[in-house]
Tab-separated table of C-alpha atoms and ligand atoms in Angstrom:
chain	number	residue	atom	x	y	z
A	1	MET	CA	-0.001	-0.036	-0.035
A	2	LYS	CA	1.271	3.593	-0.952
A	3	ARG	CA	1.630	5.954	1.856
A	4	PRO	CA	-0.491	9.035	1.816
A	5	GLU	CA	2.620	11.302	1.727
A	6	GLU	CA	3.926	9.357	-1.176
A	7	ILE	CA	0.646	9.807	-3.188
A	8	PHE	CA	0.718	13.557	-2.232
A	9	GLU	CA	4.183	13.990	-3.655
A	10	GLU	CA	3.257	12.185	-6.812
A	11	ALA	CA	0.059	14.287	-7.189
A	12	ARG	CA	2.056	17.491	-6.487
A	13	ALA	CA	4.544	16.841	-9.225
A	14	LEU	CA	1.817	16.019	-11.732
A	15	ILE	CA	-0.351	18.991	-10.892
A	16	GLU	CA	2.744	21.219	-11.347
A	17	LYS	CA	3.381	19.792	-14.821
A	18	ALA	CA	-0.370	19.936	-15.921
A	19	ALA	CA	-0.618	21.873	-19.246
A	20	ASP	CA	-4.063	23.340	-18.726
A	21	GLY	CA	-7.206	23.403	-16.699
A	22	ALA	CA	-8.524	20.175	-18.193
A	23	ALA	CA	-5.384	18.348	-17.274
A	24	VAL	CA	-5.824	19.634	-13.716
A	25	GLU	CA	-9.392	18.389	-13.657
A	26	GLU	CA	-8.294	14.931	-14.705
A	27	LEU	CA	-5.786	14.880	-11.865
A	28	ARG	CA	-8.549	15.940	-9.370
A	29	ILE	CA	-10.626	12.993	-10.474
A	30	ARG	CA	-7.619	10.649	-10.384
A	31	TYR	CA	-6.692	11.582	-6.772
A	32	LEU	CA	-9.952	12.926	-5.116
A	33	GLY	CA	-12.704	11.477	-7.289
A	34	LYS	CA	-14.983	8.600	-5.966
A	35	LYS	CA	-12.561	6.074	-7.143
A	36	GLY	CA	-9.590	8.392	-6.714
A	37	GLU	CA	-6.306	7.098	-5.148
A	38	LEU	CA	-6.537	9.036	-1.980
A	39	THR	CA	-10.277	8.261	-1.549
A	40	ALA	CA	-9.357	4.682	-1.952
A	41	LEU	CA	-6.822	4.807	0.868
A	42	LEU	CA	-9.473	5.737	3.371
A	43	ARG	CA	-11.506	2.663	2.428
A	44	GLN	CA	-8.448	0.570	3.203
A	45	VAL	CA	-8.252	1.873	6.641
A	46	GLY	CA	-9.626	-1.522	7.970
A	47	GLU	CA	-6.368	-3.187	6.850
A	48	ILE	CA	-4.404	-0.845	9.271
A	49	ALA	CA	-3.573	-1.921	12.858
A	50	PRO	CA	-6.308	-0.352	15.119
A	51	GLU	CA	-3.781	1.811	17.069
A	52	GLU	CA	-2.434	3.347	13.889
A	53	ARG	CA	-5.769	4.026	12.378
A	54	LYS	CA	-6.372	7.423	13.661
A	55	ALA	CA	-3.014	8.790	12.628
A	56	PHE	CA	-3.351	7.189	9.197
A	57	GLY	CA	-6.740	8.598	8.670
A	58	GLN	CA	-5.397	12.080	9.672
A	59	LEU	CA	-2.533	11.764	7.104
A	60	VAL	CA	-4.863	10.687	4.453
A	61	ASN	CA	-7.135	13.667	5.105
A	62	LYS	CA	-4.269	16.042	5.178
A	63	ALA	CA	-2.952	14.656	1.762
A	64	LYS	CA	-6.430	15.149	0.362
A	65	SER	CA	-6.889	18.628	1.523
A	66	ASP	CA	-3.349	19.585	0.446
A	67	VAL	CA	-3.963	18.080	-3.032
A	68	GLU	CA	-7.280	19.891	-3.191
A	69	GLN	CA	-5.678	23.154	-2.391
A	70	LEU	CA	-2.951	22.606	-5.031
A	71	ILE	CA	-5.513	21.877	-7.606
A	72	THR	CA	-7.610	24.926	-6.750
A	73	GLU	CA	-4.660	27.134	-7.006
A	74	ARG	CA	-3.543	25.665	-10.212
A	75	LYS	CA	-6.973	25.872	-11.830
A	76	LYS	CA	-7.218	29.447	-10.776
A	77	ALA	CA	-3.838	30.242	-12.349
A	78	PHE	CA	-5.000	28.742	-15.554
A	79	GLU	CA	-8.249	30.581	-15.486
A	80	GLN	CA	-6.425	33.968	-14.837
A	81	ALA	CA	-3.961	33.319	-17.598
A	82	GLY	CA	-6.751	32.580	-19.993
A	83	GLN	CA	-8.643	35.664	-19.047
A	84	GLY	CA	-5.434	37.664	-19.593
A	85	LEU	CA	-5.097	36.297	-23.039
A	86	ARG	CA	-8.719	37.049	-23.945
A	87	LEU	CA	-8.466	40.508	-22.641
A	88	LYS	CA	-5.299	41.039	-24.679
A	89	ALA	CA	-7.038	39.642	-27.793
A	90	GLU	CA	-10.149	41.691	-27.183
A	91	ARG	CA	-8.481	44.855	-26.262
A	92	ILE	CA	-9.851	47.898	-28.036
A	93	ASP	CA	-7.702	50.955	-28.677
A	94	VAL	CA	-10.256	53.743	-28.283
A	95	THR	CA	-7.722	56.239	-29.375
A	96	GLU	CA	-7.199	54.617	-32.795
A	97	PRO	CA	-8.345	56.906	-35.670
A	98	GLY	CA	-11.498	55.707	-37.416
A	99	ARG	CA	-11.311	53.748	-40.632
A	100	GLU	CA	-12.750	55.851	-43.433
A	101	ILE	CA	-15.653	54.226	-45.368
A	102	PRO	CA	-15.853	55.677	-48.741
A	103	ALA	CA	-19.162	57.406	-48.932
A	104	GLY	CA	-21.405	57.183	-52.021
A	105	ALA	CA	-22.448	60.271	-53.802
A	106	ARG	CA	-25.121	61.274	-56.335
A	107	HIS	CA	-24.175	60.724	-59.874
A	108	MET	CA	-23.070	63.806	-61.915
A	109	ILE	CA	-26.224	63.546	-63.984
A	110	THR	CA	-28.414	63.346	-60.871
A	111	GLN	CA	-26.567	66.347	-59.290
A	112	THR	CA	-27.123	68.339	-62.382
A	113	ILE	CA	-30.892	67.441	-62.691
A	114	ASP	CA	-31.268	68.402	-59.021
A	115	GLU	CA	-29.611	71.672	-59.582
A	116	ILE	CA	-31.795	72.515	-62.663
A	117	VAL	CA	-34.930	71.244	-60.947
A	118	GLY	CA	-34.005	73.203	-57.741
A	119	ILE	CA	-33.700	76.446	-59.629
A	120	PHE	CA	-37.117	76.068	-61.360
A	121	MET	CA	-38.768	74.878	-58.201
A	122	SER	CA	-37.687	78.093	-56.552
A	123	MET	CA	-39.583	79.893	-59.384
A	124	GLY	CA	-42.671	77.966	-58.498
A	125	TYR	CA	-42.564	75.123	-60.933
A	126	SER	CA	-43.649	71.671	-59.826
A	127	VAL	CA	-42.008	68.468	-61.050
A	128	THR	CA	-43.794	65.874	-63.174
A	129	GLU	CA	-42.416	62.715	-64.737
A	130	GLY	CA	-43.513	60.881	-67.937
A	131	PRO	CA	-42.866	57.355	-69.206
A	132	GLU	CA	-39.760	56.472	-71.114
A	133	VAL	CA	-41.741	54.115	-73.260
A	134	GLU	CA	-44.079	56.383	-75.281
A	135	THR	CA	-46.506	56.231	-77.944
A	136	VAL	CA	-46.040	57.917	-81.443
A	137	PHE	CA	-49.049	60.034	-80.462
A	138	TYR	CA	-47.465	61.728	-77.431
A	139	ASN	CA	-43.935	61.764	-78.863
A	140	PHE	CA	-44.770	63.161	-82.274
A	141	ASP	CA	-48.415	63.543	-83.395
A	142	ALA	CA	-49.651	65.546	-80.434
A	143	LEU	CA	-46.601	67.556	-80.645
A	144	ASN	CA	-47.514	68.839	-84.089
A	145	ALA	CA	-44.625	67.058	-85.726
A	146	SER	CA	-45.490	66.699	-89.470
A	147	PRO	CA	-45.972	63.139	-90.729
A	148	ASN	CA	-42.622	63.392	-92.504
A	149	HIS	CA	-40.655	65.014	-89.766
A	150	PRO	CA	-37.095	63.577	-89.924
A	151	SER	CA	-36.995	62.639	-86.244
A	152	ARG	CA	-39.779	60.178	-86.807
A	153	ASP	CA	-37.488	58.156	-88.943
A	154	LEU	CA	-36.791	54.546	-88.164
A	155	SER	CA	-33.136	55.358	-88.283
A	156	ASP	CA	-33.456	58.071	-85.497
A	157	THR	CA	-35.984	56.559	-83.214
A	158	PHE	CA	-36.012	53.186	-81.364
A	159	TYR	CA	-39.506	51.846	-82.230
A	160	ILE	CA	-40.861	48.999	-80.097
A	161	THR	CA	-43.934	48.639	-82.344
A	162	GLU	CA	-45.286	50.858	-85.108
A	163	ASP	CA	-47.094	52.961	-82.342
A	164	VAL	CA	-44.756	52.467	-79.416
A	165	LEU	CA	-41.289	53.827	-79.071
A	166	LEU	CA	-38.607	55.003	-76.587
A	167	ARG	CA	-39.239	58.711	-76.294
A	168	THR	CA	-36.785	60.824	-78.264
A	169	GLN	CA	-37.446	63.888	-76.048
A	170	THR	CA	-39.153	64.871	-72.766
A	171	SER	CA	-41.593	67.067	-74.726
A	172	PRO	CA	-44.387	64.332	-74.655
A	173	VAL	CA	-44.809	65.269	-70.957
A	174	GLN	CA	-46.057	68.551	-72.097
A	175	VAL	CA	-49.111	66.796	-73.830
A	176	ARG	CA	-49.611	64.361	-70.898
A	177	THR	CA	-49.702	67.337	-68.441
A	178	LEU	CA	-51.991	69.474	-70.560
A	179	LEU	CA	-54.423	66.468	-70.895
A	180	ALA	CA	-54.274	65.799	-67.147
A	181	GLN	CA	-54.543	69.352	-65.564
A	182	LYS	CA	-56.114	72.574	-66.497
A	183	PRO	CA	-54.219	75.766	-66.829
A	184	PRO	CA	-52.468	77.447	-65.086
A	185	VAL	CA	-49.795	74.910	-65.716
A	186	LYS	CA	-46.225	75.405	-64.557
A	187	ILE	CA	-44.161	72.229	-64.581
A	188	ILE	CA	-40.852	70.876	-65.341
A	189	SER	CA	-40.071	67.322	-66.268
A	190	PRO	CA	-36.593	65.638	-66.102
A	191	GLY	CA	-35.981	62.263	-67.517
A	192	ARG	CA	-34.260	59.879	-69.952
A	193	CYS	CA	-34.510	60.017	-73.737
A	194	PHE	CA	-33.352	57.736	-76.434
A	195	ARG	CA	-32.137	58.082	-79.985
A	196	THR	CA	-30.366	55.710	-82.300
A	197	ASP	CA	-27.200	57.773	-82.186
A	198	THR	CA	-23.846	55.980	-82.336
A	199	PRO	CA	-21.867	56.834	-79.253
A	200	ASP	CA	-19.103	59.429	-79.647
A	201	ALA	CA	-17.794	62.301	-77.561
A	202	THR	CA	-21.138	64.206	-77.856
A	203	HIS	CA	-23.689	61.605	-78.613
A	204	SER	CA	-25.121	58.798	-76.567
A	205	PRO	CA	-28.189	56.689	-77.532
A	206	MET	CA	-29.472	57.362	-73.916
A	207	PHE	CA	-29.358	60.885	-72.554
A	208	HIS	CA	-31.349	63.125	-70.342
A	209	GLN	CA	-33.454	66.217	-70.767
A	210	VAL	CA	-35.378	68.665	-68.648
A	211	GLU	CA	-38.630	69.839	-70.146
A	212	GLY	CA	-40.384	72.995	-68.907
A	213	LEU	CA	-43.985	74.225	-69.534
A	214	LEU	CA	-45.963	77.171	-68.523
A	215	VAL	CA	-49.480	77.836	-69.698
A	216	ASP	CA	-51.595	80.638	-68.317
A	217	GLU	CA	-53.450	83.724	-69.357
A	218	GLY	CA	-51.319	86.549	-70.838
A	219	VAL	CA	-47.999	84.649	-71.135
A	220	THR	CA	-45.738	86.175	-73.635
A	221	MET	CA	-42.313	85.708	-75.055
A	222	THR	CA	-41.014	88.270	-72.612
A	223	ASP	CA	-41.885	85.944	-69.769
A	224	LEU	CA	-39.963	83.132	-71.521
A	225	LYS	CA	-36.829	85.339	-72.031
A	226	GLY	CA	-36.895	86.604	-68.496
A	227	THR	CA	-37.337	83.052	-67.058
A	228	LEU	CA	-34.586	81.508	-69.166
A	229	ASP	CA	-32.237	84.416	-68.567
A	230	ALA	CA	-32.743	84.028	-64.869
A	231	PHE	CA	-32.127	80.313	-65.098
A	232	ALA	CA	-28.879	80.832	-67.040
A	233	LYS	CA	-27.509	83.267	-64.507
A	234	ARG	CA	-28.432	80.956	-61.623
A	235	ILE	CA	-26.790	77.896	-63.267
A	236	PHE	CA	-23.667	79.494	-64.899
A	237	GLY	CA	-23.160	82.628	-62.981
A	238	ALA	CA	-24.761	86.157	-62.502
A	239	GLY	CA	-22.395	87.563	-65.184
A	240	VAL	CA	-23.714	85.506	-68.205
A	241	LYS	CA	-25.822	86.989	-70.891
A	242	THR	CA	-28.453	85.103	-73.052
A	243	LYS	CA	-29.145	85.425	-76.703
A	244	PHE	CA	-32.291	84.105	-78.398
A	245	ARG	CA	-31.730	82.877	-81.933
A	246	PRO	CA	-34.777	82.010	-84.174
A	247	HIS	CA	-35.121	78.317	-84.740
A	248	PHE	CA	-37.759	75.685	-85.657
A	249	PHE	CA	-39.515	73.233	-83.412
A	250	PRO	CA	-42.862	71.776	-84.506
A	251	PHE	CA	-44.491	72.348	-81.151
A	252	THR	CA	-43.523	75.964	-80.632
A	253	GLU	CA	-44.192	79.124	-82.621
A	254	PRO	CA	-42.207	81.197	-82.613
A	255	SER	CA	-39.253	78.924	-81.655
A	256	ALA	CA	-35.734	79.883	-80.514
A	257	GLU	CA	-32.510	78.478	-79.415
A	258	VAL	CA	-30.892	80.052	-76.479
A	259	ASP	CA	-27.048	80.759	-76.253
A	260	VAL	CA	-25.360	81.832	-73.083
A	261	SER	CA	-22.287	84.172	-73.198
A	262	CYS	CA	-19.229	81.970	-72.317
A	263	PHE	CA	-18.955	81.818	-68.581
A	264	LEU	CA	-15.307	80.686	-68.765
A	265	CYS	CA	-13.676	83.204	-71.047
A	266	GLY	CA	-16.437	85.650	-71.883
A	267	GLY	CA	-15.411	85.427	-75.489
A	268	GLU	CA	-11.800	86.616	-74.752
A	269	ASP	CA	-9.958	83.352	-75.402
A	270	PRO	CA	-9.894	82.057	-79.070
A	271	SER	CA	-8.846	78.639	-77.851
A	272	CYS	CA	-11.391	78.450	-75.035
A	273	ARG	CA	-12.379	74.844	-74.332
A	274	VAL	CA	-15.969	75.718	-73.599
A	275	CYS	CA	-16.937	78.103	-76.441
A	276	HIS	CA	-14.025	77.522	-78.719
A	277	GLY	CA	-13.545	81.315	-79.141
A	278	SER	CA	-17.111	82.141	-80.293
A	279	GLY	CA	-18.033	83.596	-76.955
A	280	TRP	CA	-21.400	81.896	-77.023
A	281	ILE	CA	-22.549	78.432	-76.004
A	282	GLU	CA	-25.794	76.856	-77.260
A	283	LEU	CA	-27.896	75.933	-74.256
A	284	LEU	CA	-31.515	74.941	-74.976
A	285	GLY	CA	-34.478	74.944	-77.255
A	286	CYS	CA	-37.715	76.936	-76.557
A	287	GLY	CA	-40.676	78.812	-77.825
A	288	MET	CA	-44.218	79.760	-77.406
A	289	VAL	CA	-46.519	76.635	-77.251
A	290	HIS	CA	-47.993	76.046	-80.663
A	291	PRO	CA	-51.825	76.465	-80.630
A	292	ASN	CA	-52.124	73.061	-82.140
A	293	VAL	CA	-50.542	71.565	-79.094
A	294	LEU	CA	-52.932	73.422	-76.772
A	295	GLN	CA	-55.838	72.330	-78.878
A	296	VAL	CA	-54.996	68.610	-78.385
A	297	ALA	CA	-56.055	69.291	-74.815
A	298	ASP	CA	-59.009	71.499	-75.801
A	299	ILE	CA	-57.409	74.522	-74.281
A	300	ASP	CA	-58.908	77.834	-75.320
A	301	THR	CA	-56.112	79.394	-77.269
A	302	GLU	CA	-57.753	82.767	-77.362
A	303	ARG	CA	-57.536	82.790	-73.575
A	304	TYR	CA	-54.385	80.903	-72.868
A	305	THR	CA	-50.815	81.085	-74.177
A	306	GLY	CA	-47.778	79.335	-72.913
A	307	PHE	CA	-44.089	78.781	-73.328
A	308	ALA	CA	-41.959	75.611	-73.359
A	309	PHE	CA	-38.359	74.819	-73.146
A	310	GLY	CA	-36.117	71.783	-73.260
A	311	LEU	CA	-32.540	71.440	-72.216
A	312	GLY	CA	-29.953	68.623	-72.309
A	313	VAL	CA	-28.668	67.540	-68.833
A	314	GLU	CA	-25.503	66.045	-70.159
A	315	ARG	CA	-24.729	69.083	-72.095
A	316	THR	CA	-25.379	71.368	-69.140
A	317	ALA	CA	-23.062	69.234	-66.927
A	318	MET	CA	-20.366	69.080	-69.655
A	319	LEU	CA	-20.331	72.866	-69.959
A	320	LYS	CA	-20.502	73.488	-66.264
A	321	HIS	CA	-17.703	71.018	-65.351
A	322	GLY	CA	-15.495	71.018	-68.438
A	323	ILE	CA	-16.269	67.420	-69.252
A	324	ASP	CA	-15.248	66.672	-72.897
A	325	ASP	CA	-16.784	63.332	-73.441
A	326	ILE	CA	-20.398	62.314	-72.857
A	327	ARG	CA	-19.445	58.669	-72.511
A	328	LEU	CA	-17.648	59.404	-69.229
A	329	PHE	CA	-21.009	59.733	-67.512
A	330	TYR	CA	-22.015	56.113	-68.206
A	331	GLU	CA	-18.732	54.214	-68.016
A	332	ASN	CA	-18.795	54.690	-64.106
A	333	ASP	CA	-15.055	54.746	-63.872
A	334	VAL	CA	-14.465	55.735	-60.231
A	335	ARG	CA	-11.501	57.994	-61.250
A	336	PHE	CA	-14.090	60.094	-63.094
A	337	ILE	CA	-17.019	59.882	-60.665
A	338	ALA	CA	-14.808	60.626	-57.583
A	339	GLN	CA	-13.979	64.047	-58.992
A	340	PHE	CA	-17.510	65.123	-58.420
A	341	TYR	CA	-18.066	64.060	-54.738
B	401	DAH	N1	-37.587	68.494	-77.499
B	401	DAH	C1	-36.592	69.385	-78.163
B	401	DAH	C2	-35.428	68.427	-78.609
B	401	DAH	O1	-35.330	67.381	-78.007
B	401	DAH	C3	-36.154	70.405	-77.257
B	401	DAH	C4	-37.143	71.389	-77.069
B	401	DAH	C5	-37.238	72.518	-77.818
B	401	DAH	C6	-38.124	71.312	-76.070
B	401	DAH	C7	-38.148	73.558	-77.756
B	401	DAH	C8	-39.024	72.336	-75.988
B	401	DAH	C9	-39.068	73.395	-76.790
B	401	DAH	O2	-40.008	72.277	-74.975
B	401	DAH	O3	-40.001	74.404	-76.686
B	401	DAH	O4	-34.575	68.791	-79.365
């Protein structure tokens, strides 16, 4: 039979060498468990001479409590070490500078539309939208386009069926609005348009326009000029001048194209990248709403007159920001986009 002190020494050496808490627990079972070595000794007390029993029992109990104490200490040591490691691993440096998350931004086209729309809203216009898939009626017929108007051509327009097409302009919204609400009407309408253009630096088969329409009693060309001049000054700078050149559009009479004086060089620089030395930049089309258009909506053309205008969003953005290729808007190259955050 092993002596309690012997067993204690053995246990002490093993507990010291234990690699982790689980190993210590195994030793606890081995020595102090129900079938543990020290527990077994107590059961063998009957084999001991009666006069030695008491002393033997005391030795065993002492060995047991000593082993127990060693085990408790060792377990605690492992626990503390583990906690230390965890704390170290989970440590947060609250003084570390934050990591920058790249923020998204509105696309240049959206920014430009918002700016244009914002200017007109401040003049009391409300915003309406129309469908991108249109009918020939709204896109051409109701807009007084003659049956042989070149833009109707299959080679210029994306037809879906004979009567349905991708709108080539935002002008059909004029007709939809006039049919839906009675004068006074004062709306602008931004949106996508489509033409069968081959992409190059200034053409894209998909592009954006903003349409404007005002119909009321006593509206004259002066109102149109004042409105668009105010708009040009807001978007390009208070110093710009506007020039109205006679033009033709089927849905306006008279019609005009509006040029703005070059906001970059003021006409001083023959090699100006914006006006190419001419001093003027073509900005938009406009005119007094043709009576035929008003009549589509049964509007009394003796009582009501109106003006309309349409401008290209890409063109406006290109002029404003010195962008020289329309395709840059749609390629979504971050090196381009990030310049306009
Ligand atoms: N829809 C014309 C185009 O796409 C632009 C335009 C010109 C719109 C004159 C108008 C306008 O409302 O009055 O070329």
